[in-house]
Amino acid sequence: MRIEKIELIGFKSFADKTVFSLHPGITCIVGPNGCGKSNIVDAFRWVLGEQSAKSLRGEKMEEVIFTGSVSKKQKGMAEVTLIVSGLNVTSLQGNGGGPSDTVSVTRRLYRSGESEYMINKQPCRLKDLKDVFLDTGLDFKSYSILEQGRIGAILNSKPLERRFIIEEVAGVMKYKVRKAEALSKLESSRLNLSRVSDIIAEVKKQINILDRLAKKAERYKKLQSELNAIELKMARREYQMITDSLASINEQYGALKEKEAVTGAEITEIENRTQTRRINLVEQEKALDAIQKDFQAVERDMAELNRLIAVNRQDISNFEDFHSRLLNQTEEMVQRISDLSARYAELEAGSTRIFEDIEAAAVTLRERTDAFSAIEHELSDKEEEIEEKRRQIFRISEEISRSRNEISRHQTAFESLGKKEMLSVAESEEARKMLSEVDQAITAAESEILGRNNEALFLKEKKEILGRELSLQKTVFENVSQNLAGIREELASHVSRLDSLKEIVLDKPTRELLSASGMIRLKASVSDVIEVQAAYEKAIESALSEKADSFVVESRQDIEQAIESLKGKSLDKTSFIAVTPPPVMLTGELPDGIVGRALDFVRVRDGYEKVAENLLGGILVVADVNAGLELRQTTGSFLIVTVSGEVIDPSGAVIIGGERGIFRRKREIREIEQQIEEKRAVIEAMNQEIRVVQESIQAKEEETRAVETALHGFEKDISLARLTVENYLSDKERVSRKLSFLSLEIEQINREKQTVSGQIAQAETAVQELEARKTLMETEMRGLQEGIAQKRDEKEALRTEVTDLRVQTTANRERLDAARNEMEASTKTSEELGRKKDEIQEEIASVRTRISQRTAEIGEHETGLHKLAGQADALGQDISGRKEKISHENEELLVVEHDLKSLRQQVSAVTARIAELDVARAEHKMKIGNISENIRNNFGEEIDQVVLVDISPEEEMRADELKAKIQEIGPVNLGTLDEYEELRTRYEFMTKQQEDLSRSIAELEEAIAKINSTTRKRLREAFDTLKTKFAEVFTTLFGGGKAELVLTDESNILETGLDIVAQPPGKRIQNIHLLSGGEQALTALALQFASFLIKPTPLCILDEADAPLDESNTERYSRMLQGLSQDTQFIVVTHNRTTMSVAQHLYGITMEEAGVSKVISMQFAEV
């Protein structure tokens, strides 16, 4: 067998698929600490079936799945495949072994917790996987996988744990597994045999119980059969009576149906006539409605004519009023036209006078206007000259203003630059302050992130702890629930057993007397008041015999009353005993051979001591029959019983057998009742425990949710804090850039201030020169202004005179225009009034015409109104006649409907009676059907086949008697006989099962004995060989010294432990625990290598086993590896160059990226 390669996918730090091809000889795995070398060793151990996460250096099995890195996401599963060649193909049947001897073994674990095992890519069980490597020396528990920590474990383990090495060398692991399986089967078989024996005993008891119940069922069946014959006759008689009654009802039913039909026909005829009258009446009412509508139309036409007459009369009145108003308006207009003609003549004379005044004023105005124009021309020339001076002064002033503005602008710019410099300096200081604050904020935020991270880590640990606690609580809950279910099953079994015992104890006589206890003053039964010690139950029961079932009453009168009450009842044999003083009592010392008085072995209920003394006071208990017979010769007046239940009466007769076990059953009832109470108490306690655990689980779940919520909050805070740090860093960069910019800006401002100062000085010099020129110009302009002022006074005097003339002329012209306008308006008004007067005359003629038209229309409407009044009278008389006729028809219709109602009431009464008869018929038919069905179901016959015979009173009395007897028998399960046969069949089947189990147990014990013999022989041979080889290898590795293997129990090699005695060179024999680390390592390696010399394992993995060795020891260790590598593949994880030098192949493990292992493979020769 040889390991070809191992493939890792997502296992621990091996994120991607990684293949290690394993060659014969020694393969070294090297690399720095923490790079994942030991993960390869864990992969071997895991794929071989390791179930302990702790052995894989973890807490949970999910930790073997790659958890992710900076550039790689976490994996959803971990998978390891081991490919082996040279395995025995026969061991792989059913697991995809096929004809090839190359086998691949795969283990896969998902993050959800699901796990898969495969052999040659076919799913299998963990047991199948372990069976593949059974007795090959390749097992995750064996010492073929040896880490540095397990070296010490070999020496520090207990001797019994160390015997595993001998078993591996001896190759008895398969025998050990087979023995364990056989022992498990043996234990299971013994348990099944015990259960089968219990079932057989229980079935036997049930058979005994059902034997009595079956006899009871047989008696019930016989009585029921006789009762059925009588009840069949009675049912047939009842059937005939109901059939006769049904015939009478059918006869009445037919007569009533005939009467119902005749009356119905009469009602139909009347209804038809009534319907014809109703139709005629409706037609008359329709005609009346039509005439009434015509009458209403005439009335509406008359109302309309009256309305039109009224409207026309109102129109005539309105037209007459309008005519009067028009006449008045005509007179007013004639007067106004006369007034306007007189005003026109007056205005024409005034206009002529105003025109003459205007002409005279125009001549004077022209003279004064010419003089004003000459002065104005002269002033214009002088003002032009002054204006030129003013423009020159203005231009100079503008230049001065511009220069001063420039000075002011430069000064403002200088001040602005100063302010800007101050702002820049202040902003620079603010930026430096902000930069310091940002640095502090970054430090604070990073501290907060660190604190939140610590708190989050604490919460994660707390969550994991809560998860483990919750898992533990759930495990406790499941265990308690399972235990509770088991106890409930036991309780149900006890209750069932108790019911069975009570059924047996409460036999028929007991139940019959208890049912009659209302008439008899029963206190209790003897077996209820006496409690017997278990060892003497048979003796006391034999002594009391049937009296154990006796009923205790208060006095002899109660016995007499019971006898009188129960006479005539078919009860089984029954006995009573009164609470009276005992007639015979044993006193004094007892003769030899007597175990004791019967009273000495019972405990009596308070108040019933006299009953016990009466029954047991004269009874002696002896050890056996011989002792009883000897005692009989000396004391013949007492009843003697043996411990085993034989009875010797005073006559000397020996009575044996007939045990009923009543006291044993009573005791068992008490014990079971006590057990039931105890179980119920335990169930209550466990229910309380379950409630407590459930509350704890709920609390843990709530706490877990709270921790998750808090953890989510912390993670959110951390994210926000990190985002804040990023913002602060961005702010810091921005402020730093701003600070650099402000420094450059301040330098530029200083340069600009110097330039502006020079410009201000030049502008002030220019302003002084311009102000001197401006002063000279202003002096010349003042001289010109004085001459102009004189001319302006003259001009103003002429202006005033010209203005007055112009005003006067304008006023006259306005008066002339006003007169002319008024004259024109008067002419227009006169013309308009004339035109309106003509229009009014025309309107007067039109109004007179309209009045004539309205008068003619009124005459026409009055003529039409007279005609409509005649029509209305004729229609009114027709309506009255028709209404009277309709009323008469309605009265006749009411009479007919009253007769129809009377007939319908008669039909209703007949129909109600028919319905009653229908119900009666249905009831009779149902009874007939029920009787037929009962006869068919209960007697298996059809009613027509049953002959009708007379039933005598004696037969009816016999039926009552049979019912009473069946009632006395009580409830009977007619399936008891079938159940009885089933129980017998089951009893025979279980008996055969018992025999088969006994035979199987014998065969398993024989197989275990053979396994023990073979194992014992192999272990002895293996130990002797290993002892010799260990001594040789020890001397080789240490370069001297000696060592020995010792069995802790030479006489029992199957259970013995293994001790190691070692003496390194130059030292005395001492406890191996006192050896140095290197010596312990060499001793453990010597034992391991010695086992390889006897039975080479296909693979040995040594994980830094050479770490505690010095150089010389390492060289000897390396030479030993070379020698053993001919038969065993070695995978050595090491940091030692000497060990590396003997390797044929080398794998280098690196971790270029944190958390991800990378493999470099090479042959040693290339190195």
mmCIF file of N, CA and C in Angstrom, residues 1018-1093:
data_model
loop_
_atom_site.group_PDB
_atom_site.id
_atom_site.type_symbol
_atom_site.label_atom_id
_atom_site.label_comp_id
_atom_site.label_asym_id
_atom_site.label_seq_id
_atom_site.Cartn_x
_atom_site.Cartn_y
_atom_site.Cartn_z
ATOM 1 N N ARG A 1018 -1.650 -13.538 19.305
ATOM 2 C CA ARG A 1018 -0.983 -12.508 18.500
ATOM 3 C C ARG A 1018 -0.339 -11.438 19.377
ATOM 4 N N LEU A 1019 -1.057 -11.024 20.432
ATOM 5 C CA LEU A 1019 -0.511 -9.992 21.318
ATOM 6 C C LEU A 1019 0.761 -10.478 22.005
ATOM 7 N N ARG A 1020 0.776 -11.734 22.424
ATOM 8 C CA ARG A 1020 1.974 -12.267 23.095
ATOM 9 C C ARG A 1020 3.144 -12.261 22.132
ATOM 10 N N GLU A 1021 2.915 -12.753 20.897
ATOM 11 C CA GLU A 1021 4.007 -12.779 19.915
ATOM 12 C C GLU A 1021 4.460 -11.360 19.576
ATOM 13 N N ALA A 1022 3.522 -10.448 19.410
ATOM 14 C CA ALA A 1022 3.888 -9.076 19.071
ATOM 15 C C ALA A 1022 4.672 -8.425 20.191
ATOM 16 N N PHE A 1023 4.256 -8.641 21.435
ATOM 17 C CA PHE A 1023 4.953 -8.020 22.568
ATOM 18 C C PHE A 1023 6.382 -8.515 22.655
ATOM 19 N N ASP A 1024 6.575 -9.830 22.522
ATOM 20 C CA ASP A 1024 7.934 -10.375 22.640
ATOM 21 C C ASP A 1024 8.835 -9.792 21.555
ATOM 22 N N THR A 1025 8.307 -9.721 20.323
ATOM 23 C CA THR A 1025 9.122 -9.178 19.223
ATOM 24 C C THR A 1025 9.386 -7.686 19.423
ATOM 25 N N LEU A 1026 8.348 -6.934 19.808
ATOM 26 C CA LEU A 1026 8.497 -5.483 20.003
ATOM 27 C C LEU A 1026 9.459 -5.177 21.139
ATOM 28 N N LYS A 1027 9.431 -5.992 22.164
ATOM 29 C CA LYS A 1027 10.331 -5.797 23.311
ATOM 30 C C LYS A 1027 11.783 -5.881 22.857
ATOM 31 N N THR A 1028 12.085 -6.891 22.014
ATOM 32 C CA THR A 1028 13.462 -7.077 21.517
ATOM 33 C C THR A 1028 13.851 -5.915 20.605
ATOM 34 N N LYS A 1029 12.977 -5.590 19.635
ATOM 35 C CA LYS A 1029 13.292 -4.527 18.680
ATOM 36 C C LYS A 1029 13.423 -3.167 19.368
ATOM 37 N N PHE A 1030 12.609 -2.901 20.366
ATOM 38 C CA PHE A 1030 12.679 -1.621 21.081
ATOM 39 C C PHE A 1030 14.030 -1.461 21.754
ATOM 40 N N ALA A 1031 14.515 -2.535 22.373
ATOM 41 C CA ALA A 1031 15.824 -2.472 23.047
ATOM 42 C C ALA A 1031 16.923 -2.175 22.029
ATOM 43 N N GLU A 1032 16.830 -2.796 20.820
ATOM 44 C CA GLU A 1032 17.857 -2.567 19.803
ATOM 45 C C GLU A 1032 17.794 -1.133 19.272
ATOM 46 N N VAL A 1033 16.605 -0.665 18.921
ATOM 47 C CA VAL A 1033 16.479 0.680 18.353
ATOM 48 C C VAL A 1033 16.859 1.733 19.382
ATOM 49 N N PHE A 1034 16.507 1.525 20.634
ATOM 50 C CA PHE A 1034 16.867 2.472 21.700
ATOM 51 C C PHE A 1034 18.366 2.639 21.781
ATOM 52 N N THR A 1035 19.077 1.504 21.772
ATOM 53 C CA THR A 1035 20.548 1.550 21.859
ATOM 54 C C THR A 1035 21.120 2.268 20.641
ATOM 55 N N THR A 1036 20.507 2.028 19.449
ATOM 56 C CA THR A 1036 21.006 2.669 18.233
ATOM 57 C C THR A 1036 20.808 4.177 18.288
ATOM 58 N N LEU A 1037 19.605 4.632 18.671
ATOM 59 C CA LEU A 1037 19.314 6.066 18.685
ATOM 60 C C LEU A 1037 20.099 6.800 19.759
ATOM 61 N N PHE A 1038 20.286 6.176 20.924
ATOM 62 C CA PHE A 1038 20.991 6.838 22.025
ATOM 63 C C PHE A 1038 22.499 6.636 21.939
ATOM 64 N N GLY A 1039 22.939 5.694 21.070
ATOM 65 C CA GLY A 1039 24.376 5.379 21.036
ATOM 66 C C GLY A 1039 24.798 4.653 22.289
ATOM 67 N N GLY A 1040 23.932 3.862 22.857
ATOM 68 C CA GLY A 1040 24.210 3.141 24.092
ATOM 69 C C GLY A 1040 22.980 3.105 24.958
ATOM 70 N N GLY A 1041 23.152 2.700 26.219
ATOM 71 C CA GLY A 1041 22.031 2.619 27.133
ATOM 72 C C GLY A 1041 21.188 1.391 26.852
ATOM 73 N N LYS A 1042 20.099 1.272 27.600
ATOM 74 C CA LYS A 1042 19.216 0.128 27.389
ATOM 75 C C LYS A 1042 17.790 0.535 27.777
ATOM 76 N N ALA A 1043 16.833 -0.246 27.252
ATOM 77 C CA ALA A 1043 15.431 0.017 27.534
ATOM 78 C C ALA A 1043 14.655 -1.289 27.459
ATOM 79 N N GLU A 1044 13.480 -1.281 28.076
ATOM 80 C CA GLU A 1044 12.695 -2.515 28.155
ATOM 81 C C GLU A 1044 11.209 -2.150 28.224
ATOM 82 N N LEU A 1045 10.416 -3.061 27.613
ATOM 83 C CA LEU A 1045 8.968 -2.949 27.720
ATOM 84 C C LEU A 1045 8.467 -3.951 28.726
ATOM 85 N N VAL A 1046 7.532 -3.540 29.608
ATOM 86 C CA VAL A 1046 7.031 -4.404 30.685
ATOM 87 C C VAL A 1046 5.504 -4.367 30.656
ATOM 88 N N LEU A 1047 4.880 -5.564 30.762
ATOM 89 C CA LEU A 1047 3.429 -5.657 30.854
ATOM 90 C C LEU A 1047 3.005 -5.440 32.300
ATOM 91 N N THR A 1048 1.941 -4.679 32.498
ATOM 92 C CA THR A 1048 1.485 -4.425 33.875
ATOM 93 C C THR A 1048 0.752 -5.630 34.459
ATOM 94 N N ASP A 1049 0.218 -6.504 33.599
ATOM 95 C CA ASP A 1049 -0.503 -7.700 34.073
ATOM 96 C C ASP A 1049 -0.179 -8.836 33.112
ATOM 97 N N GLU A 1050 0.870 -9.591 33.450
ATOM 98 C CA GLU A 1050 1.320 -10.672 32.578
ATOM 99 C C GLU A 1050 0.254 -11.744 32.402
ATOM 100 N N SER A 1051 -0.583 -11.921 33.409
ATOM 101 C CA SER A 1051 -1.557 -13.007 33.365
ATOM 102 C C SER A 1051 -2.755 -12.692 32.462
ATOM 103 N N ASN A 1052 -2.980 -11.434 32.170
ATOM 104 C CA ASN A 1052 -4.149 -11.040 31.376
ATOM 105 C C ASN A 1052 -3.694 -10.100 30.266
ATOM 106 N N ILE A 1053 -3.163 -10.703 29.223
ATOM 107 C CA ILE A 1053 -2.586 -9.887 28.147
ATOM 108 C C ILE A 1053 -3.664 -9.145 27.358
ATOM 109 N N LEU A 1054 -4.937 -9.607 27.459
ATOM 110 C CA LEU A 1054 -6.024 -8.916 26.748
ATOM 111 C C LEU A 1054 -6.339 -7.571 27.380
ATOM 112 N N GLU A 1055 -6.074 -7.396 28.653
ATOM 113 C CA GLU A 1055 -6.422 -6.156 29.352
ATOM 114 C C GLU A 1055 -5.212 -5.448 29.924
ATOM 115 N N THR A 1056 -4.023 -5.990 29.733
ATOM 116 C CA THR A 1056 -2.827 -5.448 30.374
ATOM 117 C C THR A 1056 -2.427 -4.108 29.772
ATOM 118 N N GLY A 1057 -1.701 -3.339 30.584
ATOM 119 C CA GLY A 1057 -1.130 -2.110 30.096
ATOM 120 C C GLY A 1057 0.333 -2.320 29.725
ATOM 121 N N LEU A 1058 0.982 -1.246 29.209
ATOM 122 C CA LEU A 1058 2.366 -1.333 28.739
ATOM 123 C C LEU A 1058 3.174 -0.242 29.411
ATOM 124 N N ASP A 1059 4.218 -0.674 30.169
ATOM 125 C CA ASP A 1059 5.132 0.267 30.805
ATOM 126 C C ASP A 1059 6.443 0.293 30.052
ATOM 127 N N ILE A 1060 7.153 1.434 30.137
ATOM 128 C CA ILE A 1060 8.453 1.607 29.463
ATOM 129 C C ILE A 1060 9.503 1.875 30.538
ATOM 130 N N VAL A 1061 10.575 1.103 30.481
ATOM 131 C CA VAL A 1061 11.708 1.309 31.384
ATOM 132 C C VAL A 1061 12.892 1.707 30.510
ATOM 133 N N ALA A 1062 13.491 2.895 30.782
ATOM 134 C CA ALA A 1062 14.576 3.411 29.934
ATOM 135 C C ALA A 1062 15.760 3.826 30.780
ATOM 136 N N GLN A 1063 16.994 3.522 30.241
ATOM 137 C CA GLN A 1063 18.236 3.931 30.895
ATOM 138 C C GLN A 1063 19.170 4.487 29.832
ATOM 139 N N PRO A 1064 19.165 5.841 29.646
ATOM 140 C CA PRO A 1064 20.080 6.428 28.660
ATOM 141 C C PRO A 1064 21.534 6.161 29.060
ATOM 142 N N PRO A 1065 22.477 6.300 28.128
ATOM 143 C CA PRO A 1065 23.892 6.048 28.436
ATOM 144 C C PRO A 1065 24.386 6.933 29.583
ATOM 145 N N GLY A 1066 25.085 6.304 30.515
ATOM 146 C CA GLY A 1066 25.684 7.055 31.614
ATOM 147 C C GLY A 1066 24.747 7.407 32.731
ATOM 148 N N LYS A 1067 23.497 6.906 32.672
ATOM 149 C CA LYS A 1067 22.511 7.215 33.708
ATOM 150 C C LYS A 1067 21.938 5.938 34.280
ATOM 151 N N ARG A 1068 21.390 6.069 35.494
ATOM 152 C CA ARG A 1068 20.714 4.928 36.083
ATOM 153 C C ARG A 1068 19.284 4.830 35.546
ATOM 154 N N ILE A 1069 18.724 3.628 35.724
ATOM 155 C CA ILE A 1069 17.317 3.460 35.343
ATOM 156 C C ILE A 1069 16.471 4.388 36.207
ATOM 157 N N GLN A 1070 15.614 5.164 35.539
ATOM 158 C CA GLN A 1070 14.795 6.137 36.256
ATOM 159 C C GLN A 1070 13.419 6.240 35.604
ATOM 160 N N ASN A 1071 12.540 6.939 36.292
ATOM 161 C CA ASN A 1071 11.182 7.167 35.778
ATOM 162 C C ASN A 1071 11.274 7.944 34.459
ATOM 163 N N ILE A 1072 10.534 7.445 33.437
ATOM 164 C CA ILE A 1072 10.644 8.092 32.119
ATOM 165 C C ILE A 1072 10.141 9.534 32.140
ATOM 166 N N HIS A 1073 9.325 9.873 33.142
ATOM 167 C CA HIS A 1073 8.832 11.251 33.226
ATOM 168 C C HIS A 1073 9.926 12.221 33.639
ATOM 169 N N LEU A 1074 11.058 11.663 34.191
ATOM 170 C CA LEU A 1074 12.163 12.517 34.628
ATOM 171 C C LEU A 1074 13.200 12.709 33.531
ATOM 172 N N LEU A 1075 13.008 12.050 32.365
ATOM 173 C CA LEU A 1075 13.941 12.219 31.260
ATOM 174 C C LEU A 1075 13.822 13.638 30.701
ATOM 175 N N SER A 1076 14.898 14.092 30.061
ATOM 176 C CA SER A 1076 14.853 15.412 29.417
ATOM 177 C C SER A 1076 13.957 15.353 28.188
ATOM 178 N N GLY A 1077 13.706 16.548 27.610
ATOM 179 C CA GLY A 1077 12.829 16.582 26.442
ATOM 180 C C GLY A 1077 13.411 15.788 25.282
ATOM 181 N N GLY A 1078 14.704 15.932 25.030
ATOM 182 C CA GLY A 1078 15.325 15.182 23.931
ATOM 183 C C GLY A 1078 15.304 13.698 24.185
ATOM 184 N N GLU A 1079 15.586 13.292 25.439
ATOM 185 C CA GLU A 1079 15.577 11.868 25.769
ATOM 186 C C GLU A 1079 14.169 11.280 25.628
ATOM 187 N N GLN A 1080 13.168 12.028 26.064
ATOM 188 C CA GLN A 1080 11.794 11.547 25.911
ATOM 189 C C GLN A 1080 11.440 11.387 24.438
ATOM 190 N N ALA A 1081 11.875 12.359 23.596
ATOM 191 C CA ALA A 1081 11.572 12.280 22.172
ATOM 192 C C ALA A 1081 12.227 11.063 21.535
ATOM 193 N N LEU A 1082 13.517 10.820 21.859
ATOM 194 C CA LEU A 1082 14.212 9.667 21.296
ATOM 195 C C LEU A 1082 13.587 8.358 21.776
ATOM 196 N N THR A 1083 13.167 8.314 23.049
ATOM 197 C CA THR A 1083 12.547 7.092 23.569
ATOM 198 C C THR A 1083 11.253 6.795 22.831
ATOM 199 N N ALA A 1084 10.421 7.842 22.643
ATOM 200 C CA ALA A 1084 9.151 7.657 21.926
ATOM 201 C C ALA A 1084 9.410 7.256 20.484
ATOM 202 N N LEU A 1085 10.428 7.897 19.838
ATOM 203 C CA LEU A 1085 10.745 7.539 18.450
ATOM 204 C C LEU A 1085 11.282 6.127 18.352
ATOM 205 N N ALA A 1086 12.069 5.690 19.370
ATOM 206 C CA ALA A 1086 12.583 4.322 19.371
ATOM 207 C C ALA A 1086 11.445 3.312 19.411
ATOM 208 N N LEU A 1087 10.426 3.592 20.239
ATOM 209 C CA LEU A 1087 9.275 2.694 20.315
ATOM 210 C C LEU A 1087 8.518 2.684 18.990
ATOM 211 N N GLN A 1088 8.349 3.858 18.395
ATOM 212 C CA GLN A 1088 7.626 3.932 17.127
ATOM 213 C C GLN A 1088 8.394 3.227 16.012
ATOM 214 N N PHE A 1089 9.713 3.489 15.939
ATOM 215 C CA PHE A 1089 10.526 2.876 14.881
ATOM 216 C C PHE A 1089 10.617 1.376 15.074
ATOM 217 N N ALA A 1090 10.629 0.921 16.318
ATOM 218 C CA ALA A 1090 10.659 -0.523 16.577
ATOM 219 C C ALA A 1090 9.398 -1.182 16.044
ATOM 220 N N SER A 1091 8.257 -0.518 16.224
ATOM 221 C CA SER A 1091 7.011 -1.081 15.697
ATOM 222 C C SER A 1091 7.045 -1.107 14.173
ATOM 223 N N PHE A 1092 7.688 -0.111 13.525
ATOM 224 C CA PHE A 1092 7.799 -0.109 12.070
ATOM 225 C C PHE A 1092 8.666 -1.261 11.566
ATOM 226 N N LEU A 1093 9.717 -1.627 12.353
ATOM 227 C CA LEU A 1093 10.582 -2.741 11.953
ATOM 228 C C LEU A 1093 9.829 -4.066 11.947
#
